[in-house]
mmCIF file of C-alpha atoms in Angstrom:
data_model
loop_
_atom_site.group_PDB
_atom_site.id
_atom_site.type_symbol
_atom_site.label_atom_id
_atom_site.label_comp_id
_atom_site.label_asym_id
_atom_site.label_seq_id
_atom_site.Cartn_x
_atom_site.Cartn_y
_atom_site.Cartn_z
ATOM 1 C CA UNK A 247 0.000 0.000 0.000
ATOM 2 C CA UNK A 248 1.673 3.155 -1.184
ATOM 3 C CA UNK A 249 1.117 6.635 0.227
ATOM 4 C CA UNK A 250 2.517 9.970 -0.788
ATOM 5 C CA UNK A 251 4.221 11.218 2.318
ATOM 6 C CA UNK A 252 3.904 14.837 3.303
ATOM 7 C CA UNK A 253 3.169 16.503 6.616
ATOM 8 C CA UNK A 254 0.025 18.618 6.480
ATOM 9 C CA UNK A 255 0.545 22.309 7.183
ATOM 10 C CA UNK A 256 -1.563 24.173 9.688
ATOM 11 C CA UNK A 257 -2.566 26.733 7.052
ATOM 12 C CA UNK A 258 -4.798 24.119 5.447
ATOM 13 C CA UNK A 259 -7.280 24.275 8.276
ATOM 14 C CA UNK A 260 -9.742 27.018 9.293
ATOM 15 C CA UNK A 261 -8.521 26.937 12.890
ATOM 16 C CA UNK A 262 -4.931 27.638 11.854
ATOM 17 C CA UNK A 263 -4.867 30.989 13.631
ATOM 18 C CA UNK A 264 -5.132 29.172 16.969
ATOM 19 C CA UNK A 265 -2.804 26.315 16.043
ATOM 20 C CA UNK A 266 0.286 25.734 18.254
ATOM 21 C CA UNK A 267 2.506 26.071 15.182
ATOM 22 C CA UNK A 268 1.433 29.683 14.825
ATOM 23 C CA UNK A 269 2.295 30.162 18.502
ATOM 24 C CA UNK A 270 5.731 28.766 17.652
ATOM 25 C CA UNK A 271 6.091 31.319 14.855
ATOM 26 C CA UNK A 272 5.314 34.131 17.272
ATOM 27 C CA UNK A 273 8.026 32.776 19.575
ATOM 28 C CA UNK A 274 10.444 32.813 16.639
ATOM 29 C CA UNK A 275 9.677 36.461 15.893
ATOM 30 C CA UNK A 276 10.150 37.437 19.549
ATOM 31 C CA UNK A 277 13.390 35.454 19.769
ATOM 32 C CA UNK A 278 14.733 37.152 16.640
ATOM 33 C CA UNK A 279 13.926 40.581 18.079
ATOM 34 C CA UNK A 280 15.766 39.768 21.299
ATOM 35 C CA UNK A 281 18.612 38.217 19.358
ATOM 36 C CA UNK A 282 19.081 41.352 17.276
ATOM 37 C CA UNK A 283 19.237 43.416 20.472
ATOM 38 C CA UNK A 284 21.722 41.036 22.120
ATOM 39 C CA UNK A 285 23.930 40.959 19.035
ATOM 40 C CA UNK A 286 24.388 44.777 18.848
ATOM 41 C CA UNK A 287 28.111 45.472 18.321
ATOM 42 C CA UNK A 288 30.045 46.568 21.401
ATOM 43 C CA UNK A 289 31.857 49.749 20.281
ATOM 44 C CA UNK A 290 34.596 49.375 22.901
ATOM 45 C CA UNK A 291 35.433 45.757 22.072
ATOM 46 C CA UNK A 292 34.984 46.201 18.341
ATOM 47 C CA UNK A 293 32.265 43.551 18.006
ATOM 48 C CA UNK A 294 29.745 41.442 19.885
ATOM 49 C CA UNK A 295 30.498 40.482 23.470
ATOM 50 C CA UNK A 296 31.214 36.835 24.427
ATOM 51 C CA UNK A 297 27.821 36.705 26.183
ATOM 52 C CA UNK A 298 26.079 37.944 23.045
ATOM 53 C CA UNK A 299 27.887 35.377 20.916
ATOM 54 C CA UNK A 300 26.686 32.591 23.237
ATOM 55 C CA UNK A 301 23.157 33.914 23.023
ATOM 56 C CA UNK A 302 23.418 34.010 19.231
ATOM 57 C CA UNK A 303 24.456 30.361 19.091
ATOM 58 C CA UNK A 304 21.788 29.116 21.521
ATOM 59 C CA UNK A 305 19.014 31.202 19.977
ATOM 60 C CA UNK A 306 19.901 30.029 16.477
ATOM 61 C CA UNK A 307 19.520 26.414 17.570
ATOM 62 C CA UNK A 308 16.181 27.164 19.220
ATOM 63 C CA UNK A 309 14.939 29.016 16.143
ATOM 64 C CA UNK A 310 15.855 26.051 13.959
ATOM 65 C CA UNK A 311 13.807 23.703 16.154
ATOM 66 C CA UNK A 312 10.882 26.153 16.217
ATOM 67 C CA UNK A 313 10.923 26.460 12.436
ATOM 68 C CA UNK A 314 10.955 22.690 11.997
ATOM 69 C CA UNK A 315 7.889 22.401 14.209
ATOM 70 C CA UNK A 316 6.084 25.351 12.643
ATOM 71 C CA UNK A 317 6.734 24.182 9.077
ATOM 72 C CA UNK A 318 5.957 20.529 9.727
ATOM 73 C CA UNK A 319 9.532 19.447 8.904
ATOM 74 C CA UNK A 320 9.824 17.110 11.882
ATOM 75 C CA UNK A 321 12.380 14.356 11.132
ATOM 76 C CA UNK A 322 10.625 11.994 13.567
ATOM 77 C CA UNK A 323 7.317 12.443 11.763
ATOM 78 C CA UNK A 324 9.026 11.656 8.460
ATOM 79 C CA UNK A 325 10.496 8.464 9.943
ATOM 80 C CA UNK A 326 7.097 7.470 11.347
ATOM 81 C CA UNK A 327 5.446 7.971 7.956
ATOM 82 C CA UNK A 328 8.068 5.725 6.390
ATOM 83 C CA UNK A 329 7.311 3.001 8.961
ATOM 84 C CA UNK A 330 3.565 3.296 8.354
ATOM 85 C CA UNK A 331 4.046 3.164 4.586
ATOM 86 C CA UNK A 332 5.983 -0.092 4.896
ATOM 87 C CA UNK A 333 3.382 -1.491 7.300
ATOM 88 C CA UNK A 334 0.419 -0.710 5.056
ATOM 89 C CA UNK A 335 2.108 -2.164 2.009
ATOM 90 C CA UNK A 336 3.272 -5.341 3.752
ATOM 91 C CA UNK A 337 0.240 -5.923 6.004
ATOM 92 C CA UNK A 338 -2.710 -4.743 3.881
ATOM 93 C CA UNK A 339 -1.319 -4.887 0.349
ATOM 94 C CA UNK A 340 -1.387 -7.802 -2.072
ATOM 95 C CA UNK A 341 0.802 -9.771 -2.048
ATOM 96 C CA UNK A 342 1.313 -9.351 1.664
ATOM 97 C CA UNK A 343 4.382 -10.086 3.753
ATOM 98 C CA UNK A 344 3.680 -12.356 6.775
ATOM 99 C CA UNK A 345 7.039 -11.364 8.292
ATOM 100 C CA UNK A 346 5.993 -7.717 8.508
ATOM 101 C CA UNK A 347 4.245 -8.327 11.849
ATOM 102 C CA UNK A 348 7.411 -9.475 13.610
ATOM 103 C CA UNK A 349 9.434 -6.800 11.835
ATOM 104 C CA UNK A 350 7.265 -3.728 12.474
ATOM 105 C CA UNK A 351 4.654 -4.497 15.160
ATOM 106 C CA UNK A 352 5.257 -4.041 18.886
ATOM 107 C CA UNK A 353 4.594 -7.193 20.979
ATOM 108 C CA UNK A 354 1.481 -5.520 22.438
ATOM 109 C CA UNK A 355 0.144 -4.077 19.169
ATOM 110 C CA UNK A 356 -3.582 -3.263 19.068
ATOM 111 C CA UNK A 357 -5.526 -3.415 15.780
ATOM 112 C CA UNK A 358 -9.141 -2.299 15.904
ATOM 113 C CA UNK A 359 -11.678 -1.717 13.135
ATOM 114 C CA UNK A 360 -15.433 -1.520 13.881
ATOM 115 C CA UNK A 361 -16.193 -4.431 11.511
ATOM 116 C CA UNK A 362 -14.126 -6.780 13.683
ATOM 117 C CA UNK A 363 -13.407 -7.411 17.345
ATOM 118 C CA UNK A 364 -10.225 -5.692 18.619
ATOM 119 C CA UNK A 365 -7.020 -7.699 18.274
ATOM 120 C CA UNK A 366 -4.147 -7.332 20.737
ATOM 121 C CA UNK A 367 -0.681 -8.816 20.463
ATOM 122 C CA UNK A 368 1.258 -10.197 17.526
ATOM 123 C CA UNK A 369 -0.273 -13.677 17.765
ATOM 124 C CA UNK A 370 -3.874 -12.402 17.638
ATOM 125 C CA UNK A 371 -3.094 -9.981 14.796
ATOM 126 C CA UNK A 372 -1.318 -12.715 12.832
ATOM 127 C CA UNK A 373 -4.241 -15.106 13.231
ATOM 128 C CA UNK A 374 -6.720 -12.413 12.188
ATOM 129 C CA UNK A 375 -4.964 -11.349 8.980
ATOM 130 C CA UNK A 376 -4.127 -14.943 8.026
ATOM 131 C CA UNK A 377 -7.742 -16.088 8.317
ATOM 132 C CA UNK A 378 -8.995 -12.916 6.628
ATOM 133 C CA UNK A 379 -6.733 -13.525 3.640
ATOM 134 C CA UNK A 380 -7.594 -17.227 3.445
ATOM 135 C CA UNK A 381 -11.264 -16.251 3.182
ATOM 136 C CA UNK A 382 -10.545 -13.346 0.794
ATOM 137 C CA UNK A 383 -7.467 -14.409 -1.240
ATOM 138 C CA UNK A 384 -7.500 -11.216 -3.336
ATOM 139 C CA UNK A 385 -7.800 -8.919 -0.298
ATOM 140 C CA UNK A 386 -6.035 -5.673 -1.083
ATOM 141 C CA UNK A 387 -6.082 -2.151 0.369
ATOM 142 C CA UNK A 388 -4.103 0.838 -0.870
ATOM 143 C CA UNK A 389 -3.483 4.400 0.212
ATOM 144 C CA UNK A 390 -5.398 7.407 -1.091
ATOM 145 C CA UNK A 391 -3.735 10.821 -0.853
ATOM 146 C CA UNK A 392 -1.001 11.839 1.562
ATOM 147 C CA UNK A 393 -0.049 10.477 4.924
ATOM 148 C CA UNK A 394 -0.397 13.110 7.654
ATOM 149 C CA UNK A 395 1.937 12.948 10.663
ATOM 150 C CA UNK A 396 1.971 14.727 14.016
ATOM 151 C CA UNK A 397 4.319 13.509 16.724
ATOM 152 C CA UNK A 398 3.934 9.744 17.135
ATOM 153 C CA UNK A 399 0.633 9.634 15.187
ATOM 154 C CA UNK A 400 0.227 9.019 11.458
ATOM 155 C CA UNK A 401 -3.106 9.223 9.625
ATOM 156 C CA UNK A 402 -3.848 7.698 6.231
ATOM 157 C CA UNK A 403 -6.902 7.317 3.991
ATOM 158 C CA UNK A 404 -7.365 4.111 2.024
ATOM 159 C CA UNK A 405 -9.715 2.056 -0.095
ATOM 160 C CA UNK A 406 -9.893 -1.545 -1.288
ATOM 161 C CA UNK A 407 -11.642 -4.828 -0.621
ATOM 162 C CA UNK A 408 -11.776 -8.422 -1.817
ATOM 163 C CA UNK A 409 -13.902 -11.379 -2.912
ATOM 164 C CA UNK A 410 -14.920 -14.175 -0.566
ATOM 165 C CA UNK A 411 -13.878 -17.340 -2.397
ATOM 166 C CA UNK A 412 -12.183 -19.141 0.506
ATOM 167 C CA UNK A 413 -13.331 -20.917 3.675
ATOM 168 C CA UNK A 414 -16.120 -19.750 5.963
ATOM 169 C CA UNK A 415 -15.310 -16.557 7.829
ATOM 170 C CA UNK A 416 -16.818 -15.580 11.172
ATOM 171 C CA UNK A 417 -14.767 -12.594 12.339
ATOM 172 C CA UNK A 418 -17.319 -9.954 11.361
ATOM 173 C CA UNK A 419 -19.231 -8.425 14.264
ATOM 174 C CA UNK A 420 -22.537 -8.683 12.399
ATOM 175 C CA UNK A 421 -22.396 -12.289 11.221
ATOM 176 C CA UNK A 422 -20.559 -15.027 9.371
ATOM 177 C CA UNK A 423 -20.075 -16.034 5.757
ATOM 178 C CA UNK A 424 -20.385 -19.642 4.559
ATOM 179 C CA UNK A 425 -17.512 -21.042 2.518
ATOM 180 C CA UNK A 426 -16.986 -19.529 -0.931
ATOM 181 C CA UNK A 427 -20.003 -17.211 -0.852
ATOM 182 C CA UNK A 428 -18.629 -15.340 -3.857
ATOM 183 C CA UNK A 429 -19.633 -12.010 -2.349
ATOM 184 C CA UNK A 430 -17.415 -9.025 -3.024
ATOM 185 C CA UNK A 431 -16.799 -5.968 -0.832
ATOM 186 C CA UNK A 432 -15.317 -2.632 -1.861
ATOM 187 C CA UNK A 433 -15.136 0.212 0.658
ATOM 188 C CA UNK A 434 -12.944 2.984 2.058
ATOM 189 C CA UNK A 435 -11.805 4.323 5.410
ATOM 190 C CA UNK A 436 -9.318 6.272 7.503
ATOM 191 C CA UNK A 437 -6.773 4.877 9.934
ATOM 192 C CA UNK A 438 -4.774 6.450 12.776
ATOM 193 C CA UNK A 439 -1.569 4.641 13.717
ATOM 194 C CA UNK A 440 0.669 5.217 16.713
ATOM 195 C CA UNK A 441 4.368 4.567 16.195
ATOM 196 C CA UNK A 442 6.566 3.687 19.162
ATOM 197 C CA UNK A 443 10.325 3.271 18.793
ATOM 198 C CA UNK A 444 10.001 2.643 15.069
ATOM 199 C CA UNK A 445 7.211 0.052 15.381
ATOM 200 C CA UNK A 446 3.434 0.083 15.060
ATOM 201 C CA UNK A 447 1.866 0.088 18.526
ATOM 202 C CA UNK A 448 -1.762 0.893 17.606
ATOM 203 C CA UNK A 449 -3.844 0.809 14.440
ATOM 204 C CA UNK A 450 -7.283 2.298 14.961
ATOM 205 C CA UNK A 451 -9.489 2.547 11.880
ATOM 206 C CA UNK A 452 -12.859 3.874 10.867
ATOM 207 C CA UNK A 453 -14.239 2.226 7.748
ATOM 208 C CA UNK A 454 -17.452 2.341 5.721
ATOM 209 C CA UNK A 455 -18.700 -0.786 7.474
ATOM 210 C CA UNK A 456 -22.305 -0.278 6.362
ATOM 211 C CA UNK A 457 -21.314 -0.511 2.693
ATOM 212 C CA UNK A 458 -19.211 -3.618 3.282
ATOM 213 C CA UNK A 459 -21.882 -5.394 5.342
ATOM 214 C CA UNK A 460 -24.560 -4.640 2.719
ATOM 215 C CA UNK A 461 -22.328 -5.968 -0.049
ATOM 216 C CA UNK A 462 -21.619 -9.154 1.910
ATOM 217 C CA UNK A 463 -25.305 -9.652 2.679
ATOM 218 C CA UNK A 464 -24.789 -9.555 6.441
ATOM 219 C CA UNK A 465 -27.327 -6.756 6.828
ATOM 220 C CA UNK A 466 -30.282 -5.771 4.681
ATOM 221 C CA UNK A 467 -32.044 -2.509 4.149
ATOM 222 C CA UNK A 468 -35.697 -2.513 5.210
ATOM 223 C CA UNK A 469 -38.075 -3.209 2.350
ATOM 224 C CA UNK A 470 -39.865 -0.158 1.088
ATOM 225 C CA UNK A 471 -43.606 -0.101 1.539
ATOM 226 C CA UNK A 472 -45.732 0.250 -1.578
ATOM 227 C CA UNK A 473 -47.919 2.785 0.224
ATOM 228 C CA UNK A 474 -47.446 6.168 -1.432
ATOM 229 C CA UNK A 475 -49.292 8.144 1.209
#
């Protein structure tokens, strides 16, 4: 599952004026004003004082960190997006990589989508995805748009689905499918992932479960009455 990776900027959102990154920018402006005052040449010594030079160095480092935060250029966020991109491609893509769970999941990983019961731990997650793919051999999900990162959280939009041509599957909250029902599901969703020490610790998704359950025949819309009123 491939995503274009780019950190969203605060200016995209209507509430940007109250966003912490704008607060950071104000701190930058204030720091620069103070820095200019501290760096005023000392006429007697022929240049800046040692204290001023120290302040220049420290303030420059702080300004660099502020600018990274304000502009969304956080190296840790970029690393986290890279981890999530690999996880989506190996875990949800087709073909999938069974080794990706040991490689990128924390031992206590939690995977939760409303269509299924929550799964915790590598063993439970491995069993879930293995059975899911046995029931839906062509199961495939891919990224839509950019990944958005903030701190240890990464958000991605996706779409995909599969056809039930394998064994019976009973991991849906709303019912079970008999073997080889031939039913196909295609839907979309959004997932928030938490990255801890370079591994996926949580994957919490919100999908269009209603569409999928209707397509699989696990729920039905009420029949419309012929009464026209």
